[in-house]
GROMACS .gro file of C-alpha atoms in nm:
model
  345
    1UNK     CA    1   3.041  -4.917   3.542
    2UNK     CA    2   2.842  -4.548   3.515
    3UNK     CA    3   2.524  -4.627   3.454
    4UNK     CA    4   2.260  -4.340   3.355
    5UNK     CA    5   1.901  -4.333   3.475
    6UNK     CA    6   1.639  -4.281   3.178
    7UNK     CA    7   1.304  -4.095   3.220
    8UNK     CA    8   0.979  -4.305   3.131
    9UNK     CA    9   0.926  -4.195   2.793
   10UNK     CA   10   1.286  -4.044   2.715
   11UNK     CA   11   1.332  -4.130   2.344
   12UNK     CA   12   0.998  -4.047   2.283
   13UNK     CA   13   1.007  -3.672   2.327
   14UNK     CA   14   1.118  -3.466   2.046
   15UNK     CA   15   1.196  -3.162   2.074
   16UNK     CA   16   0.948  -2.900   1.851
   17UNK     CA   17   1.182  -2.865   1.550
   18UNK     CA   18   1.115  -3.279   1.483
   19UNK     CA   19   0.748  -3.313   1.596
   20UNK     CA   20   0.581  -3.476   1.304
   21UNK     CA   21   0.198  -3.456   1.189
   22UNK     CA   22   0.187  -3.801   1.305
   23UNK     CA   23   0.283  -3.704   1.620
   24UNK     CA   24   0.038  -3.441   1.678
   25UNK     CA   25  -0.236  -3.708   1.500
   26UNK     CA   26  -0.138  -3.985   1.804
   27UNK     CA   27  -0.189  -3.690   2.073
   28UNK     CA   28  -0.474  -3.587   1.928
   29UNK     CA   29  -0.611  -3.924   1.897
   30UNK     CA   30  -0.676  -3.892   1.530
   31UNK     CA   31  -0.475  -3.959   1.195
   32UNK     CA   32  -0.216  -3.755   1.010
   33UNK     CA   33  -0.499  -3.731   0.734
   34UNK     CA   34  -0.702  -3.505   0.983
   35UNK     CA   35  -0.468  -3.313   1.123
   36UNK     CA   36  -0.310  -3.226   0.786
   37UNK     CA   37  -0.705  -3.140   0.690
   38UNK     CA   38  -0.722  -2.895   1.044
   39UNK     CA   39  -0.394  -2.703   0.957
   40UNK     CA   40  -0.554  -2.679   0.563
   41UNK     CA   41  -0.925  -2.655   0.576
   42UNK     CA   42  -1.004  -2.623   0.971
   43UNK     CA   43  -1.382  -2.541   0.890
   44UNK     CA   44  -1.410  -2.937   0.790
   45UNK     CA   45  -1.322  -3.053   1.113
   46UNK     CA   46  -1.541  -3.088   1.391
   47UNK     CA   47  -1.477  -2.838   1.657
   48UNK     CA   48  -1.401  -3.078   1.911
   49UNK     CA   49  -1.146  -3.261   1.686
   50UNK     CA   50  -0.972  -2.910   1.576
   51UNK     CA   51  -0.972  -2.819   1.970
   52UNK     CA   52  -0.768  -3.160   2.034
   53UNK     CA   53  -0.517  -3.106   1.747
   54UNK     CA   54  -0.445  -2.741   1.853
   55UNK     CA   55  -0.391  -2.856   2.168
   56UNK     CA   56  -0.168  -3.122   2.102
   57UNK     CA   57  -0.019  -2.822   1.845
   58UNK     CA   58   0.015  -2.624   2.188
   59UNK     CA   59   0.164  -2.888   2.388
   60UNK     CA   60   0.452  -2.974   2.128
   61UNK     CA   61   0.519  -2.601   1.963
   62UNK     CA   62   0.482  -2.771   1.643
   63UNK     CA   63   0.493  -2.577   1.325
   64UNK     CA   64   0.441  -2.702   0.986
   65UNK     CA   65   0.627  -2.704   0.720
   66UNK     CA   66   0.390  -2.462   0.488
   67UNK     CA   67   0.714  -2.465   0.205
   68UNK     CA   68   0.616  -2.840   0.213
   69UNK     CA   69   0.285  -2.812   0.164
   70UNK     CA   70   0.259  -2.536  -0.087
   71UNK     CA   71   0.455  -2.798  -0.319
   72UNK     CA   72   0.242  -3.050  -0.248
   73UNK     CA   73  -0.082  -2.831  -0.291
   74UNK     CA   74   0.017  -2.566  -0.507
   75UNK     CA   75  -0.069  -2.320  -0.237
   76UNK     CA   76   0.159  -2.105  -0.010
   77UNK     CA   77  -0.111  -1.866   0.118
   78UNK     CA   78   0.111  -1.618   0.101
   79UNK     CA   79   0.097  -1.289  -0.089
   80UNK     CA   80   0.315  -1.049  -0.162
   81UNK     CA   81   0.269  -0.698  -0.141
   82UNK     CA   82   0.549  -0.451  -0.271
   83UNK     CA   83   0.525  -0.097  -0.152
   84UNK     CA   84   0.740   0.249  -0.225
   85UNK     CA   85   0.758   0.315   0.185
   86UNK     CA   86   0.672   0.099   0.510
   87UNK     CA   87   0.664   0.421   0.703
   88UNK     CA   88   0.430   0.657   0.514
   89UNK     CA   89   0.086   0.627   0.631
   90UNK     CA   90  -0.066   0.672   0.245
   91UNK     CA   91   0.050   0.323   0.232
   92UNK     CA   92   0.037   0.163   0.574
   93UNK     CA   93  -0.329   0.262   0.579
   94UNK     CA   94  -0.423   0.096   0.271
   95UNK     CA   95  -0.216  -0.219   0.396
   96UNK     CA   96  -0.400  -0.262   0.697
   97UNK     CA   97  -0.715  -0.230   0.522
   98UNK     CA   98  -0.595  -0.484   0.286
   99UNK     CA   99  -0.411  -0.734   0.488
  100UNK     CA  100  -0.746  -0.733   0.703
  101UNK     CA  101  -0.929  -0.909   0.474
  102UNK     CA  102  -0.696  -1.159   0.358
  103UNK     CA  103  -0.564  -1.232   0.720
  104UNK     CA  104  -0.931  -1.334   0.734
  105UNK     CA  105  -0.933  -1.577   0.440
  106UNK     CA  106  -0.610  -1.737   0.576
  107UNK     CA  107  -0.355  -1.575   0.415
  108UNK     CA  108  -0.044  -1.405   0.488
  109UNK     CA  109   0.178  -1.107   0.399
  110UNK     CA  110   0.531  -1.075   0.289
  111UNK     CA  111   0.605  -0.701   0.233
  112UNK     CA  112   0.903  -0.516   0.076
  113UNK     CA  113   0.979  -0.154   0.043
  114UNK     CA  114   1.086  -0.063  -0.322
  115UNK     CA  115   1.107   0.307  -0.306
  116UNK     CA  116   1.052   0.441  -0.616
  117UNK     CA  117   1.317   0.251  -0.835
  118UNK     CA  118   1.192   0.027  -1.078
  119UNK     CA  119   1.522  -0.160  -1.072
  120UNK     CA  120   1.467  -0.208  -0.708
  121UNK     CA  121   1.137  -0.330  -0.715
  122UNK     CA  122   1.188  -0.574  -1.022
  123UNK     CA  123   1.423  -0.753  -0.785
  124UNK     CA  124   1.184  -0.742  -0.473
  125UNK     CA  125   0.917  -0.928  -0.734
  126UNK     CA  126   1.181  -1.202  -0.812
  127UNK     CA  127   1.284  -1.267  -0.469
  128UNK     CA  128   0.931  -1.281  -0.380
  129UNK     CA  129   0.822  -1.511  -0.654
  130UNK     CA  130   1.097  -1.711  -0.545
  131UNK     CA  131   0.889  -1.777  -0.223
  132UNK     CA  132   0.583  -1.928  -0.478
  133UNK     CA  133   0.279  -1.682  -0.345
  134UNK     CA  134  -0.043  -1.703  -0.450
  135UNK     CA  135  -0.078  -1.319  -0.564
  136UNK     CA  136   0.104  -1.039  -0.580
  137UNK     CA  137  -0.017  -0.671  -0.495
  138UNK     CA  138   0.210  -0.384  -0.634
  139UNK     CA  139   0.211  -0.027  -0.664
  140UNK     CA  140   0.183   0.182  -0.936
  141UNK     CA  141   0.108   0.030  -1.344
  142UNK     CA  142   0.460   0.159  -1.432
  143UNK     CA  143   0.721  -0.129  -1.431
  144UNK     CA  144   1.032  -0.252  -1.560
  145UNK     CA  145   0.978  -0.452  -1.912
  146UNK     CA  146   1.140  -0.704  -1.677
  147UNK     CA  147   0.942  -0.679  -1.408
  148UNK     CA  148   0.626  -0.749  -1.653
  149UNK     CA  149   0.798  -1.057  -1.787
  150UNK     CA  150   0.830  -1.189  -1.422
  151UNK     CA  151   0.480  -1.124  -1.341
  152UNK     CA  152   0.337  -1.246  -1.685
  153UNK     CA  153   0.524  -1.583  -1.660
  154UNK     CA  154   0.429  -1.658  -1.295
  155UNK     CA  155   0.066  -1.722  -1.394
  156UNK     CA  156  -0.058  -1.557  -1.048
  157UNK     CA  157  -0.309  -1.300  -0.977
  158UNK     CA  158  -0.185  -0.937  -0.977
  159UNK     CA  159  -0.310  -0.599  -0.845
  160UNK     CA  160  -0.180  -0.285  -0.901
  161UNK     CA  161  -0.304   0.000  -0.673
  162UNK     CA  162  -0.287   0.365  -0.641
  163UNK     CA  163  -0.361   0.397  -1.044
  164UNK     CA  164  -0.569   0.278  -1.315
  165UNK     CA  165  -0.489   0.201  -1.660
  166UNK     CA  166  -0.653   0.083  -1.905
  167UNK     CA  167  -0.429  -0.209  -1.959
  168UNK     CA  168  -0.331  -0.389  -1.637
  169UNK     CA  169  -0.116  -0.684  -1.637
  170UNK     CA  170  -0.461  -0.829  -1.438
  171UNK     CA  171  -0.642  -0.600  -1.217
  172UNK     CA  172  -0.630  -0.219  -1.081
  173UNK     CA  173  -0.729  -0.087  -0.812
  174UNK     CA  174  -0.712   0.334  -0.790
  175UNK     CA  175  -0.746   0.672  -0.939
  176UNK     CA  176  -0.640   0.867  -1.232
  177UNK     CA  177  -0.349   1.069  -1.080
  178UNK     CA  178  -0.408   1.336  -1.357
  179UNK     CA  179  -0.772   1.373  -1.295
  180UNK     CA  180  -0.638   1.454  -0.941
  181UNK     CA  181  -0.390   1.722  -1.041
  182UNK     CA  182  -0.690   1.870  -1.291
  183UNK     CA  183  -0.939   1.877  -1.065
  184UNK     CA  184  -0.678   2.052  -0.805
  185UNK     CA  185  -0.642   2.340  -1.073
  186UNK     CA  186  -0.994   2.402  -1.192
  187UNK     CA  187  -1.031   2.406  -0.763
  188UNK     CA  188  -0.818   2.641  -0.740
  189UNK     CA  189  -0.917   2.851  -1.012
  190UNK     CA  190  -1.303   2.875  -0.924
  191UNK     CA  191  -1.161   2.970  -0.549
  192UNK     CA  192  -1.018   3.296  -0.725
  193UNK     CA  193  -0.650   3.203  -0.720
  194UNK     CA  194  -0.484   3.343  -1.042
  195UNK     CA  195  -0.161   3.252  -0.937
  196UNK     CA  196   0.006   2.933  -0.873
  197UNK     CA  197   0.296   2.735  -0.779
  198UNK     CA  198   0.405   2.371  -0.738
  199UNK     CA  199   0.635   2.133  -0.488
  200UNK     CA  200   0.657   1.820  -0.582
  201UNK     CA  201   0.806   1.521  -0.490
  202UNK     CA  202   1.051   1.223  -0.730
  203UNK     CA  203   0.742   0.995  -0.754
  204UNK     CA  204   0.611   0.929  -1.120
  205UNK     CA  205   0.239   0.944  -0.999
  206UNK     CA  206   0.345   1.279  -0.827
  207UNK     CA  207   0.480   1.396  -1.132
  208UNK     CA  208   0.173   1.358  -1.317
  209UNK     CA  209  -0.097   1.502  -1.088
  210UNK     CA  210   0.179   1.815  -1.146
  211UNK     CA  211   0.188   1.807  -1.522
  212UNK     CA  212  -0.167   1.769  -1.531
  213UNK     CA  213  -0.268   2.060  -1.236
  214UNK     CA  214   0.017   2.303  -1.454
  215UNK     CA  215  -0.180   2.226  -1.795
  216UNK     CA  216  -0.532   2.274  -1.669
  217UNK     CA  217  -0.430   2.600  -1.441
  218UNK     CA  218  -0.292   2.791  -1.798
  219UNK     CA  219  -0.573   2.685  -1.960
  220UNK     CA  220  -0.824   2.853  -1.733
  221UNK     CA  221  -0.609   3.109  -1.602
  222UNK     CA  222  -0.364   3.209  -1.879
  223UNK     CA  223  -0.112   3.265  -1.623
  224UNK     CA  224   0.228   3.047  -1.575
  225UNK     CA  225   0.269   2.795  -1.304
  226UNK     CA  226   0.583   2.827  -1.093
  227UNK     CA  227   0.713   2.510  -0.958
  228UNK     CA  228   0.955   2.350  -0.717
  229UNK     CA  229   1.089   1.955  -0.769
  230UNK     CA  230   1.241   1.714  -0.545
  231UNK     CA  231   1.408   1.378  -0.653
  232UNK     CA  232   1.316   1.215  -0.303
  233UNK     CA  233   0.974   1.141  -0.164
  234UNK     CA  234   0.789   1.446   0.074
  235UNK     CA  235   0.923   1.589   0.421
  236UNK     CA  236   0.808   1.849   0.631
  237UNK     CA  237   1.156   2.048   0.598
  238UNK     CA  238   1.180   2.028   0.192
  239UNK     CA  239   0.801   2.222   0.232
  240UNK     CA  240   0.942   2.491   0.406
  241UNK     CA  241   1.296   2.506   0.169
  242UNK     CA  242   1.025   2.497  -0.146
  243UNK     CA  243   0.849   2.809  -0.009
  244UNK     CA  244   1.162   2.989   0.052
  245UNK     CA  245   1.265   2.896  -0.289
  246UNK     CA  246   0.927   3.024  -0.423
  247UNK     CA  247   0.946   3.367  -0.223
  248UNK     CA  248   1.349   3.401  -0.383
  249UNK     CA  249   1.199   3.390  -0.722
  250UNK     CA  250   0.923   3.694  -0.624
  251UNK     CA  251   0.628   3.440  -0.545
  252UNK     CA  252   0.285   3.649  -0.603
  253UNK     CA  253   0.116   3.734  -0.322
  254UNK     CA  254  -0.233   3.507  -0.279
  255UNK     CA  255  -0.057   3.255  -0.470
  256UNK     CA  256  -0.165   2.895  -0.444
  257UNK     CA  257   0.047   2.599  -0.381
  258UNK     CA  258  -0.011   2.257  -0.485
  259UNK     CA  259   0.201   2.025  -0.290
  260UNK     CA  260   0.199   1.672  -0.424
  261UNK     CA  261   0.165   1.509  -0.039
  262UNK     CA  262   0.079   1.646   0.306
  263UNK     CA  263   0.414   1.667   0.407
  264UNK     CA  264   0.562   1.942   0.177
  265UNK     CA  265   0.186   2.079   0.226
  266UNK     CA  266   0.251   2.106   0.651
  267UNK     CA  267   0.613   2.269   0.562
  268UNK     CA  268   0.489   2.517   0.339
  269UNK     CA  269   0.247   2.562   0.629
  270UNK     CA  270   0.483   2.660   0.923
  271UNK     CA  271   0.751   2.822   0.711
  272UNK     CA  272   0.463   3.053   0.596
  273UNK     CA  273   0.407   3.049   0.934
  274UNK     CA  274   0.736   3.144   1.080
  275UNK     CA  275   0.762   3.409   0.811
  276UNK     CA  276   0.426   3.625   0.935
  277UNK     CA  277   0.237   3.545   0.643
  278UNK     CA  278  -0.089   3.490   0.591
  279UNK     CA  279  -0.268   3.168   0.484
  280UNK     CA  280  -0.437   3.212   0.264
  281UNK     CA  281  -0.434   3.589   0.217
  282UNK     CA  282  -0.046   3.576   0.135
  283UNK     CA  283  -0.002   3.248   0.063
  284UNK     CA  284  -0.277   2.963   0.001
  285UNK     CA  285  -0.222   2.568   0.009
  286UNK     CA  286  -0.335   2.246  -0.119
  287UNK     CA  287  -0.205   1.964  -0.028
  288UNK     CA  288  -0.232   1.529  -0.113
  289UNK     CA  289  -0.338   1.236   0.064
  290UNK     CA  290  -0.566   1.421   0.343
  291UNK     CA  291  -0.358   1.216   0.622
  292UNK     CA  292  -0.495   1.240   0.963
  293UNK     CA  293  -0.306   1.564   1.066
  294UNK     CA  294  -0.429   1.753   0.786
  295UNK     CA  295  -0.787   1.890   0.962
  296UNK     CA  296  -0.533   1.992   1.287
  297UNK     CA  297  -0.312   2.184   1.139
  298UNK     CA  298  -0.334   2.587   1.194
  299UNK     CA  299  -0.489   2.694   0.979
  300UNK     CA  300  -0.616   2.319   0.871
  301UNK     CA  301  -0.464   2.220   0.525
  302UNK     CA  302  -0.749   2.144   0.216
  303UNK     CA  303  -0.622   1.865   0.045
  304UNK     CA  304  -0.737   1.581  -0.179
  305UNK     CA  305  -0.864   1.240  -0.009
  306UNK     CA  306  -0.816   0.883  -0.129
  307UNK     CA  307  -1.019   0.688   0.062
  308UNK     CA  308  -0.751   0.374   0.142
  309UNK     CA  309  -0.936   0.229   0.311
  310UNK     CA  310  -1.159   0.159   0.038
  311UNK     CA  311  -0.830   0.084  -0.173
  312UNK     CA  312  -0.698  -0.161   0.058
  313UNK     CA  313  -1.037  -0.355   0.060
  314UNK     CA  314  -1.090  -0.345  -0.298
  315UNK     CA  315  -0.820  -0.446  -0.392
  316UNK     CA  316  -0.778  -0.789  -0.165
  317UNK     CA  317  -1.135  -0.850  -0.313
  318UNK     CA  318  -1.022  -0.826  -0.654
  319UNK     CA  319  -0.753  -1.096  -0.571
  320UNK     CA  320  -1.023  -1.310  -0.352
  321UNK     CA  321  -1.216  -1.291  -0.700
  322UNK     CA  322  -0.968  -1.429  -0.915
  323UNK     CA  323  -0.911  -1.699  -0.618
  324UNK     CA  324  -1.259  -1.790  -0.720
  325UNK     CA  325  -1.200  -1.778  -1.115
  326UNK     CA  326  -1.524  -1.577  -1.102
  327UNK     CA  327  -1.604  -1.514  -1.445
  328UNK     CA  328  -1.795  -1.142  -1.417
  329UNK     CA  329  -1.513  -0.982  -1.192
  330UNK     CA  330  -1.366  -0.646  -1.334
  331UNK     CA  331  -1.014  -0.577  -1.420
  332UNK     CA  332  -1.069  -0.186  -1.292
  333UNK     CA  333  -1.163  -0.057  -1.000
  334UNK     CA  334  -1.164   0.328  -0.982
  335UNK     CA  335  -1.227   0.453  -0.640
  336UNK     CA  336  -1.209   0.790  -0.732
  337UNK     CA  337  -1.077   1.085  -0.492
  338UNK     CA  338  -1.244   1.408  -0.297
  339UNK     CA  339  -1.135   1.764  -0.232
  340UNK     CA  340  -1.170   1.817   0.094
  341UNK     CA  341  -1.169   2.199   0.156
  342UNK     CA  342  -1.036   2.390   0.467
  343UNK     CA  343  -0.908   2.708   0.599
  344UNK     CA  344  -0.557   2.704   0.366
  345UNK     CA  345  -0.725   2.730   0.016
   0.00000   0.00000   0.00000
C-alpha cells in the first residue's frame, strides 16, 4: 500500500491567493474585526497591533480584496485621472504633484491616456466608472454631451484641470487659455515686434491661446498674423517644418513666433539655427509650458509658465474638500500663469 508522509500542519497552509482576514486575525492574535479596521483605518489601531497584522500580512502575501470592500463600504479609494498624454511632462508634472497628496491620504491612481478625442476619452470615463472610484480628475471643461451624462449620474467628485470655466460639472482647477494667448501678444507687442506668426498644435486649449494671441496682436499692431496648424500634439521636427513653411511664404524679418508648446518652440529654435539666422534679430520666439529645457536652450526660449505643481496640488485638495463635504470650498481655482522672458523674445 503507498502511503504518503504529511507535514505537521499540511492542510493548514494556504497558499496567498486563499489567505482569509481570519487568517491573518489568528496570526496576529487578534479578530477579523481588527484587522479589517488596520487595512481601513490603520491610525485606530495601536501600533503594536498594526505591526503584528502587517507582519502576519508579510508572512502570508495576503492581499485584500479592496473590490470587496468598496461594495461593502462604498469606498474604492481609487481615483481616476484621465490625461491627453502619459509622456509629456506638462502633464506628468502635474500628476506627480497630484498623486502626491492623495497617495498620502490613502488613495490610489488609475490613469488613462485620451489624447485629444472626446470620443476616446468618454469611453476611458465609462470604463473607469466601471471600476466605482471615489473621484475623477479630467482634463480640459470640453466634453462629450455623453461624457457629462456619465459624470453627472455617477454622483462623484470631479475636477477638471488645465482650464477654468465658469460652469464646471464640480470643480476647476487652471487658467484661462485665452488670457494666455492675450497676454503673449500685448508681450510681444510692447517688446517691439510688429510682426507675427503662429504654430500651433490639434489641441482645443491650443487653439484658443492662438485665436486669442491673433485677435489681441491686430488690435495693437494693425498688422496680420501668419500662422502654421498641426492636427497632432507638438514635436521638435513639426517646429522646424513650421518655420520653413513660414520662411516659403516670405516670413518678415524680426518676426515673432508664438508656438503653442515648447516643443514646436525648440524646433523653430534649431531650424533657425541650422539656417544662420538670428534669434531674435531675424527671427524671435515664444514658446508654452516653460518645461525644464526651456532656460538651456541656445539662445534660452521665453515662454509662458504654469506652475503644475501648484495645479497638481490644488486640484487633489479640491477633491480632499469635497471628501469632507466642506461647505465653504470653491468650485474655481485659477492659478494663473507667468511670462517668463529670455534671450529668444
Amino acid at each position: 500500500m503507498n502511503s504518503r508522509v504529511r507535514e505537521p500542519g499540511a492542510g493548514r497552509r494556504a497558499s496567498a491567493g486563499n489567505v482569509t482576514m481570519a487568517d491573518i486575525g489568528r496570526l496576529a492574535g487578534v479578530s477579523q474585526v481588527t484587522v479589517s479596521r488596520a487595512l481601513s483605518a490603520p491610525a485606530k489601531v495601536s501600533p503594536e497591533t498594526l505591526e503584528r497584522i502587517r507582519e502576519a500580512i508579510r508572512m502570508t502575501g495576503f492581499v485584500p480584496n479592496a473590490v470587496a470592500g468598496a461594495l461593502a463600504s462604498s469606498k474604492s479609494r481609487l481615483i481616476s485621472a484621465l490625461v491627453p498624454s502619459v509622456t509629456n511632462i506638462v502633464y506628468a508634472s502635474m500628476l506627480h504633484a497630484f498623486s502626491n497628496i492623495m497617495l498620502g491620504h490613502g488613495y490610489q491612481l488609475m490613469l488613462s491616456e485620451t489624447g485629444f478625442d472626446p470620443e476616446r476619452e468618454e469611453a476611458a470615463i465609462s470604463a473607469h466608472l466601471s471600476r466605482r472610484p471615489d473621484a475623477i480628475l479630467l482634463t480640459g471643461i470640453h466634453h462629450s454631451a455623453g461624457a457629462r451624462r456619465l459624470l453627472l449620474g455617477a454622483g462623484i467628485p470631479v475636477v477638471e484641470v488645465w482650464d477654468v470655466t465658469d460652469t464646471p460639472i464640480d470643480c476647476c482647477v487652471g487658467f484661462s487659455h485665452s488670457e494666455a494667448g492675450a497676454a503673449a501678444a500685448e508681450f510681444a507687442h510692447a517688446a517691439g515686434y510688429r510682426h507675427a506668426a503662429t504654430v500651433t498644435a490639434g489641441d482645443e486649449r491650443a487653439i484658443r491661446r492662438r485665436n486669442a494671441f491673433v485677435d489681441r496682436f491686430r488690435k495693437v499692431s494693425g498688422g496680420e498674423v501668419m500662422g502654421v496648424d498641426f492636427d497632432s500634439t507638438a514635436t521638435l521636427g513639426a517646429g522646424r517644418r513650421a518655420l520653413v513653411d513660414l520662411l516659403d511664404r516670405d516670413m518678415a524679418r524680426g518676426c515673432v513666433v508664438f508656438c503653442s508648446s515648447d516643443q514646436f518652440a525648440q524646433g523653430v529654435l534649431v531650424e533657425a539655427g541650422s539656417r544662420g539666422l538670428a534669434v531674435p534679430g531675424d527671427v524671435a520666439v515664444i514658446g508654452f509650458g516653460d518645461q525644464e529645457f526651456a532656460a538651456h536652450l541656445d539662445p534660452a526660449l521665453t515662454s509662458i509658465r504654469v506652475d503644475r505643481d501648484v495645479l497638481g496640488r490644488a486640484a487633489a485638495n479640491a477633491l480632499l474638500d469635497r471628501f469632507d463635504n466642506r461647505a465653504d470650498v470653491e468650485a474655481i481655482y485659477n492659478v494663473g500663469f507667468e511670462i517668463i522672458r529670455r534671450a529668444s523674445a
